[in-house]
Amino acid sequence: MKQFEVNFDGLVGPTHNYAGLSFGNVASLNNAKSNSSPKQAAKQGLKKMKALADMGMQQGVLAPQERPDILTLRRLGFTGTDAQVLEKAAKQAPAIFLACCSASSMWTANAATVSPSADTADGRVHFTPANLTNKFHRSLEPEVTGRILKATFADERYFQHHSHLPDNEHFGDEGAANHTRLCSDYGHAGVEMFVFGRYAFDASKPAPKRFPARQTLEACQAIARLHGLSDEGVVYVQQNPHVIDQGVFHNDVIAVGNRNVLFYHEQAFFNTQSALDEIQRKYGDEKLHFIQVDTQDVSVEDAVKTYLFNTQIISLPNDEMAIIAPTECQENPAVSRYLDKLLTLGTPIKQVHFFDVKQSMRNGGGPACLRLRVALTDQEVDAVNPNTLMNDSLFSRLNQWVDKHYRDELTFDDLRDPQLLTESRSALDELTQIMKLGSVYPFQR
Ligand code: SUG
């Protein structure tokens, strides 16, 4: 049996904009209110997906969500026609209105936590959508995320879908952005490393002071239980509260792993040595490659600016590992020097490829934020909705679709334009036909 890691990237939605919604995420705050280009954003994402498919990787696509979110605005008491709901919300409650316009579902690393069949008690692939409770705009995602995941991974013989955790800060869950799996090969049982920012029920434990910790230990434990993971296959690691306070709002901004490699910053974790010891012990006899980047080589500030750790580490068909990095890493002298050095260290990482995903980076989303990893056997790949898998024809179809429906530029005031709502809905309606997803959106039900 063959086994793969399939990256499911989020397709950027037609309302992609910069609203400064994410306190604790430096880029989101710094770029608030600048103009965006939904068309460029979607095309940058598609280009990365296609490039990985061309490298011989299995690559999937996850559909965006319906925005502006009229249903939520109605739940909050705005009434009338859809256009009136938009107008009233924009005028009376601009902050709520903006949250309901965000295309944030593009960062599919936050869509769900996924455990491959090799790790779970019932031998199925398990999915739990993230509740994203810490940010209002993101807390609107899990319901439809669940539907999109079910439409993508429909076959119940292979795929098990859970509801998102209770919507409360105690169980704040940000999905795969705080979840890393180490394994000798994708189809072999691995060690699932859950990284959390705080303890929900114990205020005496260390926690950040300036910015919020979005993920709790208790959320991680609930997911491990739901997915039927064994205690010997799980490690819980606390994130260093000081780096959260410097803008590391998810662990994937400071660490990334693939197979037998964990690439992380010296300051990433609270209790690094005991975490690494436990991971190695549970992993077994084969030595893991712990690649630590020291502060003297790359500061936390540069890591946050360039997203050195929000890179994807992928295993190419020839088994070499490659880093998929944003161009910001190439432009920063310290980080670019480090990446040159990394290739000479004799680790499994042998190549670096740079991608321009600036539209997403300006909201704090790098290459790794844009993708949800799903390790699958060839049988499971065959059970995936084939219209969600990237190939030449889907690539050109989706580019045409973007050209037809997306705006080149979106200013802040455009978001209240009822025409944008109509455009977005007709785009998504067509997309559900292209990807054969069924009626996943509220406006279709
Ligand atoms: O949740 N930004 C996202 C970025 C998510 C990045 N994902 C990972 N690290 N895995 C967030 O903070 C900003 C939206 C705005 O400000 O308009 C935003 O939601």
Tab-separated table of C-alpha atoms and ligand atoms in Angstrom:
chain	number	residue	atom	x	y	z
A	1	MET	CA	0.000	0.000	0.000
A	2	LYS	CA	1.263	3.468	-0.889
A	3	GLN	CA	0.870	6.377	1.512
A	4	PHE	CA	0.889	10.095	0.943
A	5	GLU	CA	0.594	13.390	2.635
A	6	VAL	CA	-1.997	15.347	0.701
A	7	ASN	CA	-2.029	19.097	1.228
A	8	PHE	CA	-5.508	20.595	0.986
A	9	ASP	CA	-5.077	24.308	0.377
A	10	GLY	CA	-7.798	26.846	1.014
A	11	LEU	CA	-8.996	28.620	-2.079
A	12	VAL	CA	-9.092	32.336	-1.259
A	13	GLY	CA	-12.631	33.734	-1.258
A	14	PRO	CA	-13.895	36.753	-3.258
A	15	THR	CA	-14.057	39.096	-0.215
A	16	HIS	CA	-10.375	38.751	0.768
A	17	ASN	CA	-9.567	41.972	2.646
A	18	TYR	CA	-7.492	43.511	5.425
A	19	ALA	CA	-9.680	44.441	8.370
A	20	GLY	CA	-7.210	44.206	11.254
A	21	LEU	CA	-9.335	41.606	12.997
A	22	SER	CA	-6.690	39.503	14.727
A	23	PHE	CA	-5.310	41.007	17.914
A	24	GLY	CA	-2.038	39.180	18.605
A	25	ASN	CA	-1.318	38.682	14.890
A	26	VAL	CA	1.153	41.420	14.005
A	27	ALA	CA	0.659	41.408	10.209
A	28	SER	CA	-3.133	41.564	10.485
A	29	LEU	CA	-2.916	44.643	12.695
A	30	ASN	CA	-0.166	46.355	10.678
A	31	ASN	CA	-2.007	46.060	7.371
A	32	ALA	CA	-5.480	46.942	8.603
A	33	LYS	CA	-7.496	48.900	6.056
A	34	SER	CA	-5.071	48.615	3.151
A	35	ASN	CA	-6.617	47.705	-0.180
A	36	SER	CA	-6.562	44.037	-1.126
A	37	SER	CA	-6.625	42.087	-4.360
A	38	PRO	CA	-8.873	39.034	-4.083
A	39	LYS	CA	-7.937	38.028	-7.633
A	40	GLN	CA	-4.192	38.120	-6.960
A	41	ALA	CA	-4.656	36.356	-3.637
A	42	ALA	CA	-6.591	33.494	-5.193
A	43	LYS	CA	-4.097	33.189	-8.049
A	44	GLN	CA	-1.073	33.205	-5.744
A	45	GLY	CA	-2.673	30.346	-3.839
A	46	LEU	CA	-3.527	28.388	-6.974
A	47	LYS	CA	0.031	28.801	-8.266
A	48	LYS	CA	1.469	27.276	-5.125
A	49	MET	CA	-0.979	24.367	-5.306
A	50	LYS	CA	-0.139	23.715	-8.942
A	51	ALA	CA	3.622	23.942	-8.318
A	52	LEU	CA	3.380	21.279	-5.615
A	53	ALA	CA	1.258	19.063	-7.853
A	54	ASP	CA	3.919	19.515	-10.553
A	55	MET	CA	6.594	18.390	-8.075
A	56	GLY	CA	4.723	15.080	-7.927
A	57	MET	CA	2.799	15.807	-4.722
A	58	GLN	CA	-0.855	14.972	-4.173
A	59	GLN	CA	-2.597	18.314	-3.799
A	60	GLY	CA	-6.170	19.117	-2.845
A	61	VAL	CA	-8.362	22.211	-2.716
A	62	LEU	CA	-10.844	23.243	-0.037
A	63	ALA	CA	-13.598	25.633	-1.041
A	64	PRO	CA	-13.949	29.048	0.636
A	65	GLN	CA	-16.958	30.159	2.696
A	66	GLU	CA	-19.878	32.411	1.961
A	67	ARG	CA	-19.111	36.010	2.901
A	68	PRO	CA	-20.509	38.494	3.748
A	69	ASP	CA	-22.164	36.204	6.275
A	70	ILE	CA	-25.758	37.429	6.077
A	71	LEU	CA	-27.047	34.566	8.199
A	72	THR	CA	-24.891	35.636	11.155
A	73	LEU	CA	-25.878	39.278	10.704
A	74	ARG	CA	-29.524	38.204	10.861
A	75	ARG	CA	-28.814	36.167	13.996
A	76	LEU	CA	-27.479	39.400	15.468
A	77	GLY	CA	-30.704	41.246	14.773
A	78	PHE	CA	-30.191	42.984	11.427
A	79	THR	CA	-33.326	42.685	9.330
A	80	GLY	CA	-34.771	43.396	5.884
A	81	THR	CA	-33.566	42.325	2.466
A	82	ASP	CA	-29.982	41.058	2.205
A	83	ALA	CA	-28.926	44.475	0.876
A	84	GLN	CA	-30.621	46.189	3.829
A	85	VAL	CA	-28.956	43.822	6.291
A	86	LEU	CA	-25.574	44.752	4.793
A	87	GLU	CA	-26.283	48.463	4.825
A	88	LYS	CA	-27.596	48.523	8.404
A	89	ALA	CA	-24.774	46.407	9.785
A	90	ALA	CA	-22.096	48.452	8.004
A	91	LYS	CA	-23.555	51.664	9.377
A	92	GLN	CA	-24.623	50.639	12.890
A	93	ALA	CA	-21.962	48.083	13.801
A	94	PRO	CA	-18.966	48.379	11.459
A	95	ALA	CA	-16.746	46.066	13.549
A	96	ILE	CA	-19.316	43.251	13.468
A	97	PHE	CA	-19.929	43.878	9.809
A	98	LEU	CA	-16.230	43.592	8.946
A	99	ALA	CA	-15.865	40.363	10.897
A	100	CYS	CA	-18.718	38.952	8.828
A	101	CYS	CA	-16.888	39.823	5.584
A	102	SER	CA	-13.581	38.082	6.303
A	103	ALA	CA	-12.244	35.484	3.873
A	104	SER	CA	-10.292	33.915	6.751
A	105	SER	CA	-11.359	30.349	5.895
A	106	MET	CA	-8.499	30.462	3.344
A	107	TRP	CA	-6.120	29.454	6.175
A	108	THR	CA	-7.080	25.816	6.212
A	109	ALA	CA	-4.350	24.928	8.725
A	110	ASN	CA	-7.046	26.241	11.077
A	111	ALA	CA	-9.902	24.346	9.461
A	112	ALA	CA	-9.547	21.152	11.469
A	113	THR	CA	-7.297	18.680	13.237
A	114	VAL	CA	-6.798	15.490	11.245
A	115	SER	CA	-5.522	12.145	12.516
A	116	PRO	CA	-4.558	9.586	9.878
A	117	SER	CA	-5.915	6.046	9.962
A	118	ALA	CA	-2.583	4.608	11.143
A	119	ASP	CA	-2.967	6.475	14.464
A	120	THR	CA	-6.647	5.996	15.302
A	121	ALA	CA	-8.358	3.189	17.233
A	122	ASP	CA	-10.914	2.423	14.508
A	123	GLY	CA	-8.481	2.672	11.580
A	124	ARG	CA	-10.316	5.581	9.951
A	125	VAL	CA	-9.111	9.101	9.222
A	126	HIS	CA	-10.619	11.441	11.840
A	127	PHE	CA	-11.516	15.106	11.338
A	128	THR	CA	-12.533	17.661	13.981
A	129	PRO	CA	-13.239	21.168	12.656
A	130	ALA	CA	-11.624	23.853	14.813
A	131	ASN	CA	-14.051	26.043	16.787
A	132	LEU	CA	-11.747	29.098	16.511
A	133	THR	CA	-13.488	30.698	19.485
A	134	ASN	CA	-10.813	33.300	20.170
A	135	LYS	CA	-11.708	35.530	17.223
A	136	PHE	CA	-15.304	36.317	16.369
A	137	HIS	CA	-14.681	36.392	12.594
A	138	ARG	CA	-13.070	32.955	12.720
A	139	SER	CA	-15.679	31.443	15.044
A	140	LEU	CA	-18.114	31.750	12.118
A	141	GLU	CA	-16.260	29.063	10.162
A	142	PRO	CA	-16.622	25.600	11.799
A	143	GLU	CA	-20.161	24.707	10.723
A	144	VAL	CA	-19.548	25.187	7.005
A	145	THR	CA	-15.990	23.863	7.318
A	146	GLY	CA	-17.536	20.622	8.585
A	147	ARG	CA	-19.837	20.479	5.560
A	148	ILE	CA	-17.006	21.137	3.125
A	149	LEU	CA	-14.875	18.444	4.759
A	150	LYS	CA	-17.757	15.971	4.568
A	151	ALA	CA	-18.278	16.804	0.897
A	152	THR	CA	-14.564	16.271	0.273
A	153	PHE	CA	-14.108	13.149	2.414
A	154	ALA	CA	-17.540	11.567	2.124
A	155	ASP	CA	-16.880	7.839	2.305
A	156	GLU	CA	-17.748	6.714	5.843
A	157	ARG	CA	-15.785	3.513	5.460
A	158	TYR	CA	-12.608	5.586	5.579
A	159	PHE	CA	-13.485	8.968	7.059
A	160	GLN	CA	-14.951	9.886	10.452
A	161	HIS	CA	-16.164	13.454	11.057
A	162	HIS	CA	-16.681	14.953	14.517
A	163	SER	CA	-18.456	18.161	15.492
A	164	HIS	CA	-16.288	21.065	16.563
A	165	LEU	CA	-15.630	21.290	20.317
A	166	PRO	CA	-18.021	23.303	22.532
A	167	ASP	CA	-17.817	26.983	21.548
A	168	ASN	CA	-16.158	28.349	24.609
A	169	GLU	CA	-12.743	29.755	25.474
A	170	HIS	CA	-12.147	26.735	27.717
A	171	PHE	CA	-11.970	24.593	24.612
A	172	GLY	CA	-10.380	27.140	22.291
A	173	ASP	CA	-9.131	25.106	19.341
A	174	GLU	CA	-7.244	26.366	16.275
A	175	GLY	CA	-6.878	23.056	14.470
A	176	ALA	CA	-3.816	21.734	12.698
A	177	ALA	CA	-1.874	24.988	13.189
A	178	ASN	CA	-1.050	23.625	16.650
A	179	HIS	CA	-0.731	19.975	15.661
A	180	THR	CA	2.332	18.260	14.196
A	181	ARG	CA	2.731	14.607	13.385
A	182	LEU	CA	6.070	12.817	13.418
A	183	CYS	CA	6.286	9.422	11.752
A	184	SER	CA	8.775	7.235	9.873
A	185	ASP	CA	6.371	7.116	6.928
A	186	TYR	CA	2.906	8.640	6.512
A	187	GLY	CA	1.149	5.291	6.734
A	188	HIS	CA	2.949	4.189	9.904
A	189	ALA	CA	1.638	5.012	13.375
A	190	GLY	CA	3.199	8.292	14.452
A	191	VAL	CA	3.505	10.617	17.403
A	192	GLU	CA	0.939	13.416	17.342
A	193	MET	CA	2.282	16.511	19.013
A	194	PHE	CA	-0.388	18.919	20.287
A	195	VAL	CA	0.866	22.381	21.218
A	196	PHE	CA	-1.234	24.536	23.528
A	197	GLY	CA	-0.935	28.100	24.787
A	198	ARG	CA	-2.632	27.840	28.153
A	199	TYR	CA	-4.433	25.670	30.683
A	200	ALA	CA	-8.167	26.410	30.629
A	201	PHE	CA	-8.898	25.434	34.199
A	202	ASP	CA	-5.763	26.500	36.066
A	203	ALA	CA	-4.941	30.202	36.176
A	204	SER	CA	-1.814	29.575	38.269
A	205	LYS	CA	-0.026	28.022	35.268
A	206	PRO	CA	2.171	30.138	32.970
A	207	ALA	CA	0.281	32.026	30.243
A	208	PRO	CA	0.989	34.988	27.945
A	209	LYS	CA	0.329	38.467	29.337
A	210	ARG	CA	-0.036	40.679	26.315
A	211	PHE	CA	-1.652	38.637	23.550
A	212	PRO	CA	-4.189	35.813	23.812
A	213	ALA	CA	-3.310	32.121	23.848
A	214	ARG	CA	-5.866	30.725	21.439
A	215	GLN	CA	-5.446	26.991	22.118
A	216	THR	CA	-5.991	25.222	25.438
A	217	LEU	CA	-4.564	21.950	26.705
A	218	GLU	CA	-8.092	20.725	27.402
A	219	ALA	CA	-9.083	21.232	23.753
A	220	CYS	CA	-6.077	19.164	22.633
A	221	GLN	CA	-6.954	16.370	25.040
A	222	ALA	CA	-10.579	16.304	23.865
A	223	ILE	CA	-9.456	15.900	20.262
A	224	ALA	CA	-7.069	13.081	21.142
A	225	ARG	CA	-9.978	11.301	22.884
A	226	LEU	CA	-12.383	11.870	19.974
A	227	HIS	CA	-9.845	10.577	17.454
A	228	GLY	CA	-9.106	7.449	19.497
A	229	LEU	CA	-5.376	8.174	19.818
A	230	SER	CA	-3.337	6.112	22.258
A	231	ASP	CA	-1.535	7.856	25.129
A	232	GLU	CA	1.713	6.442	23.785
A	233	GLY	CA	1.084	8.180	20.457
A	234	VAL	CA	0.425	11.664	21.832
A	235	VAL	CA	2.580	14.405	23.354
A	236	TYR	CA	1.199	17.686	24.741
A	237	VAL	CA	3.646	20.568	24.646
A	238	GLN	CA	3.137	24.042	26.026
A	239	GLN	CA	4.070	26.941	23.789
A	240	ASN	CA	6.446	29.485	25.295
A	241	PRO	CA	4.142	32.291	26.572
A	242	HIS	CA	6.829	34.893	25.766
A	243	VAL	CA	6.725	34.122	22.059
A	244	ILE	CA	2.924	34.341	22.001
A	245	ASP	CA	3.431	37.825	23.425
A	246	GLN	CA	5.735	38.585	20.472
A	247	GLY	CA	3.153	37.658	17.862
A	248	VAL	CA	3.421	33.860	17.627
A	249	PHE	CA	-0.332	33.340	17.734
A	250	HIS	CA	-0.154	29.738	16.489
A	251	ASN	CA	2.616	27.176	16.952
A	252	ASP	CA	3.024	26.922	13.168
A	253	VAL	CA	4.533	30.420	13.249
A	254	ILE	CA	7.527	29.032	15.209
A	255	ALA	CA	7.764	25.275	14.458
A	256	VAL	CA	6.985	22.802	11.680
A	257	GLY	CA	7.518	19.069	11.338
A	258	ASN	CA	7.454	16.423	8.655
A	259	ARG	CA	8.041	12.691	9.072
A	260	ASN	CA	11.232	12.363	11.167
A	261	VAL	CA	12.071	16.076	11.204
A	262	LEU	CA	11.047	18.734	13.711
A	263	PHE	CA	12.203	22.215	12.706
A	264	TYR	CA	11.687	24.763	15.474
A	265	HIS	CA	12.976	27.946	17.021
A	266	GLU	CA	14.999	27.781	20.214
A	267	GLN	CA	12.291	29.775	22.033
A	268	ALA	CA	9.254	27.963	20.642
A	269	PHE	CA	8.357	25.787	23.622
A	270	PHE	CA	8.014	26.321	27.345
A	271	ASN	CA	9.940	23.272	28.426
A	272	THR	CA	11.856	22.260	25.345
A	273	GLN	CA	14.110	19.466	26.559
A	274	SER	CA	11.452	17.460	28.356
A	275	ALA	CA	9.124	17.835	25.353
A	276	LEU	CA	11.790	16.586	22.933
A	277	ASP	CA	12.704	13.692	25.248
A	278	GLU	CA	9.085	12.556	25.444
A	279	ILE	CA	8.636	12.837	21.679
A	280	GLN	CA	11.784	10.771	21.054
A	281	ARG	CA	10.807	8.153	23.650
A	282	LYS	CA	7.329	7.714	22.156
A	283	TYR	CA	8.667	7.763	18.616
A	284	GLY	CA	10.923	4.787	19.317
A	285	ASP	CA	14.523	3.790	18.602
A	286	GLU	CA	15.014	5.531	15.285
A	287	LYS	CA	16.611	8.952	15.869
A	288	LEU	CA	14.517	11.998	15.054
A	289	HIS	CA	16.100	15.063	13.458
A	290	PHE	CA	15.480	17.927	15.850
A	291	ILE	CA	16.580	20.988	13.882
A	292	GLN	CA	16.756	23.889	16.300
A	293	VAL	CA	17.223	27.429	15.039
A	294	ASP	CA	19.016	29.568	17.600
A	295	THR	CA	18.029	33.127	18.442
A	296	GLN	CA	21.515	34.315	17.487
A	297	ASP	CA	20.885	33.080	13.923
A	298	VAL	CA	17.244	34.166	13.587
A	299	SER	CA	15.424	36.332	16.129
A	300	VAL	CA	11.816	35.674	17.087
A	301	GLU	CA	11.007	39.021	15.482
A	302	ASP	CA	12.504	37.904	12.134
A	303	ALA	CA	10.732	34.554	12.410
A	304	VAL	CA	7.413	36.384	12.819
A	305	LYS	CA	8.201	38.839	10.015
A	306	THR	CA	9.358	36.275	7.455
A	307	TYR	CA	7.411	33.170	8.533
A	308	LEU	CA	10.526	30.979	8.346
A	309	PHE	CA	8.616	28.324	10.320
A	310	ASN	CA	5.346	28.767	8.493
A	311	THR	CA	7.015	26.943	5.678
A	312	GLN	CA	5.841	23.588	4.452
A	313	ILE	CA	8.332	20.760	4.711
A	314	ILE	CA	7.342	18.202	2.122
A	315	SER	CA	8.748	14.808	1.134
A	316	LEU	CA	9.240	14.714	-2.618
A	317	PRO	CA	8.677	11.502	-4.581
A	318	ASN	CA	12.462	10.855	-4.520
A	319	ASP	CA	12.243	11.046	-0.694
A	320	GLU	CA	14.228	14.262	-0.425
A	321	MET	CA	12.614	16.894	1.748
A	322	ALA	CA	11.987	20.398	0.432
A	323	ILE	CA	10.996	23.597	2.212
A	324	ILE	CA	8.231	25.658	0.644
A	325	ALA	CA	8.904	29.175	1.893
A	326	PRO	CA	7.384	32.610	1.341
A	327	THR	CA	9.546	35.091	-0.637
A	328	GLU	CA	9.803	37.171	2.560
A	329	CYS	CA	12.369	34.581	3.754
A	330	GLN	CA	14.504	35.233	0.680
A	331	GLU	CA	14.365	38.984	1.228
A	332	ASN	CA	15.498	38.923	4.877
A	333	PRO	CA	19.340	38.626	5.122
A	334	ALA	CA	19.459	36.640	8.386
A	335	VAL	CA	16.773	34.193	7.327
A	336	SER	CA	18.109	33.749	3.816
A	337	ARG	CA	21.598	33.109	5.263
A	338	TYR	CA	20.114	30.548	7.642
A	339	LEU	CA	18.304	28.729	4.838
A	340	ASP	CA	21.549	28.535	2.828
A	341	LYS	CA	23.263	27.059	5.855
A	342	LEU	CA	20.416	24.622	6.533
A	343	LEU	CA	21.000	22.898	3.200
A	344	THR	CA	24.591	22.140	4.217
A	345	LEU	CA	23.768	20.634	7.628
A	346	GLY	CA	23.249	17.081	6.408
A	347	THR	CA	19.577	16.934	7.482
A	348	PRO	CA	16.902	15.349	5.251
A	349	ILE	CA	16.020	18.880	3.984
A	350	LYS	CA	17.777	19.321	0.640
A	351	GLN	CA	15.860	22.001	-1.273
A	352	VAL	CA	14.165	25.357	-0.697
A	353	HIS	CA	11.495	26.776	-3.010
A	354	PHE	CA	10.145	30.305	-2.628
A	355	PHE	CA	6.579	31.370	-3.359
A	356	ASP	CA	4.922	34.750	-3.493
A	357	VAL	CA	1.882	34.545	-1.221
A	358	LYS	CA	2.065	38.198	-0.161
A	359	GLN	CA	-1.688	38.784	-0.274
A	360	SER	CA	-2.080	36.150	2.428
A	361	MET	CA	1.108	37.079	4.321
A	362	ARG	CA	-0.242	40.591	4.898
A	363	ASN	CA	-2.933	39.024	7.054
A	364	GLY	CA	-0.445	36.772	8.858
A	365	GLY	CA	-0.970	33.667	6.717
A	366	GLY	CA	2.072	31.955	5.164
A	367	PRO	CA	2.392	28.850	2.970
A	368	ALA	CA	1.706	26.482	5.879
A	369	CYS	CA	-1.365	28.421	7.066
A	370	LEU	CA	-2.857	27.938	3.639
A	371	ARG	CA	-2.851	24.165	3.800
A	372	LEU	CA	-4.416	21.328	5.778
A	373	ARG	CA	-2.339	18.157	5.763
A	374	VAL	CA	-4.168	14.877	5.366
A	375	ALA	CA	-2.031	11.728	5.364
A	376	LEU	CA	-3.798	9.081	3.285
A	377	THR	CA	-3.195	5.610	1.880
A	378	ASP	CA	-3.770	5.140	-1.862
A	379	GLN	CA	-7.114	3.485	-1.075
A	380	GLU	CA	-8.159	6.523	0.944
A	381	VAL	CA	-6.987	8.897	-1.801
A	382	ASP	CA	-9.266	6.990	-4.186
A	383	ALA	CA	-12.170	7.620	-1.792
A	384	VAL	CA	-11.637	11.429	-1.815
A	385	ASN	CA	-13.987	13.536	-3.951
A	386	PRO	CA	-11.870	13.552	-7.157
A	387	ASN	CA	-13.070	17.031	-8.140
A	388	THR	CA	-11.125	18.510	-5.238
A	389	LEU	CA	-7.748	17.170	-6.372
A	390	MET	CA	-5.421	19.471	-8.278
A	391	ASN	CA	-4.416	18.669	-11.843
A	392	ASP	CA	-3.931	20.610	-15.107
A	393	SER	CA	-7.612	20.761	-15.847
A	394	LEU	CA	-8.785	21.839	-12.372
A	395	PHE	CA	-6.000	24.438	-12.322
A	396	SER	CA	-7.109	26.062	-15.555
A	397	ARG	CA	-10.794	25.727	-14.652
A	398	LEU	CA	-10.265	27.482	-11.304
A	399	ASN	CA	-8.133	30.229	-12.855
A	400	GLN	CA	-10.903	30.934	-15.372
A	401	TRP	CA	-13.412	30.913	-12.554
A	402	VAL	CA	-11.342	33.464	-10.594
A	403	ASP	CA	-10.990	35.658	-13.709
A	404	LYS	CA	-14.723	35.584	-14.210
A	405	HIS	CA	-15.857	36.344	-10.664
A	406	TYR	CA	-13.115	38.058	-8.626
A	407	ARG	CA	-12.310	41.736	-8.340
A	408	ASP	CA	-8.808	43.023	-9.004
A	409	GLU	CA	-9.012	45.336	-6.071
A	410	LEU	CA	-11.193	45.657	-3.038
A	411	THR	CA	-11.295	48.827	-0.981
A	412	PHE	CA	-12.755	49.023	2.427
A	413	ASP	CA	-15.977	50.636	1.228
A	414	ASP	CA	-16.561	47.986	-1.428
A	415	LEU	CA	-17.421	45.435	1.247
A	416	ARG	CA	-20.838	46.986	1.846
A	417	ASP	CA	-21.686	46.927	-1.864
A	418	PRO	CA	-24.650	44.526	-2.310
A	419	GLN	CA	-23.250	43.736	-5.739
A	420	LEU	CA	-20.220	42.100	-4.057
A	421	LEU	CA	-22.577	39.766	-2.195
A	422	THR	CA	-24.283	38.815	-5.458
A	423	GLU	CA	-20.917	38.256	-7.163
A	424	SER	CA	-19.634	36.120	-4.294
A	425	ARG	CA	-22.713	33.955	-4.215
A	426	SER	CA	-22.738	33.344	-7.929
A	427	ALA	CA	-19.018	32.490	-7.776
A	428	LEU	CA	-19.573	29.994	-4.970
A	429	ASP	CA	-22.629	28.513	-6.633
A	430	GLU	CA	-20.558	27.776	-9.711
A	431	LEU	CA	-17.698	26.471	-7.579
A	432	THR	CA	-19.903	23.897	-5.856
A	433	GLN	CA	-20.723	22.596	-9.320
A	434	ILE	CA	-17.087	22.524	-10.446
A	435	MET	CA	-16.018	20.704	-7.285
A	436	LYS	CA	-19.261	18.736	-6.917
A	437	LEU	CA	-19.730	19.676	-3.278
A	438	GLY	CA	-23.522	19.821	-3.108
A	439	SER	CA	-25.313	22.611	-1.244
A	440	VAL	CA	-22.799	23.465	1.462
A	441	TYR	CA	-23.526	27.206	1.727
A	442	PRO	CA	-26.352	28.830	3.715
A	443	PHE	CA	-27.600	30.702	0.599
A	444	GLN	CA	-28.046	27.361	-1.161
A	445	ARG	CA	-30.203	25.821	1.555
B	1	SUG	O1	-6.412	33.698	12.425
B	1	SUG	N1	-5.624	36.170	10.072
B	1	SUG	C1	-5.572	34.780	10.466
B	1	SUG	C2	-4.276	34.150	10.021
B	1	SUG	C3	-4.267	32.673	10.265
B	1	SUG	C4	-2.934	32.061	10.048
B	1	SUG	N2	-2.969	30.667	10.247
B	1	SUG	C5	-1.985	29.926	10.776
B	1	SUG	N3	-0.972	30.443	11.412
B	1	SUG	N4	-2.107	28.662	10.720
B	1	SUG	C6	-5.769	34.650	11.976
B	1	SUG	O2	-5.252	35.503	12.707
B	1	SUG	C7	-6.686	38.339	9.717
B	1	SUG	C8	-7.962	38.846	9.077
B	1	SUG	C9	-7.994	40.349	9.001
B	1	SUG	O3	-7.374	41.017	9.833
B	1	SUG	O4	-8.660	40.867	8.082
B	1	SUG	C10	-6.764	36.849	10.081
B	1	SUG	O5	-7.835	36.356	10.378
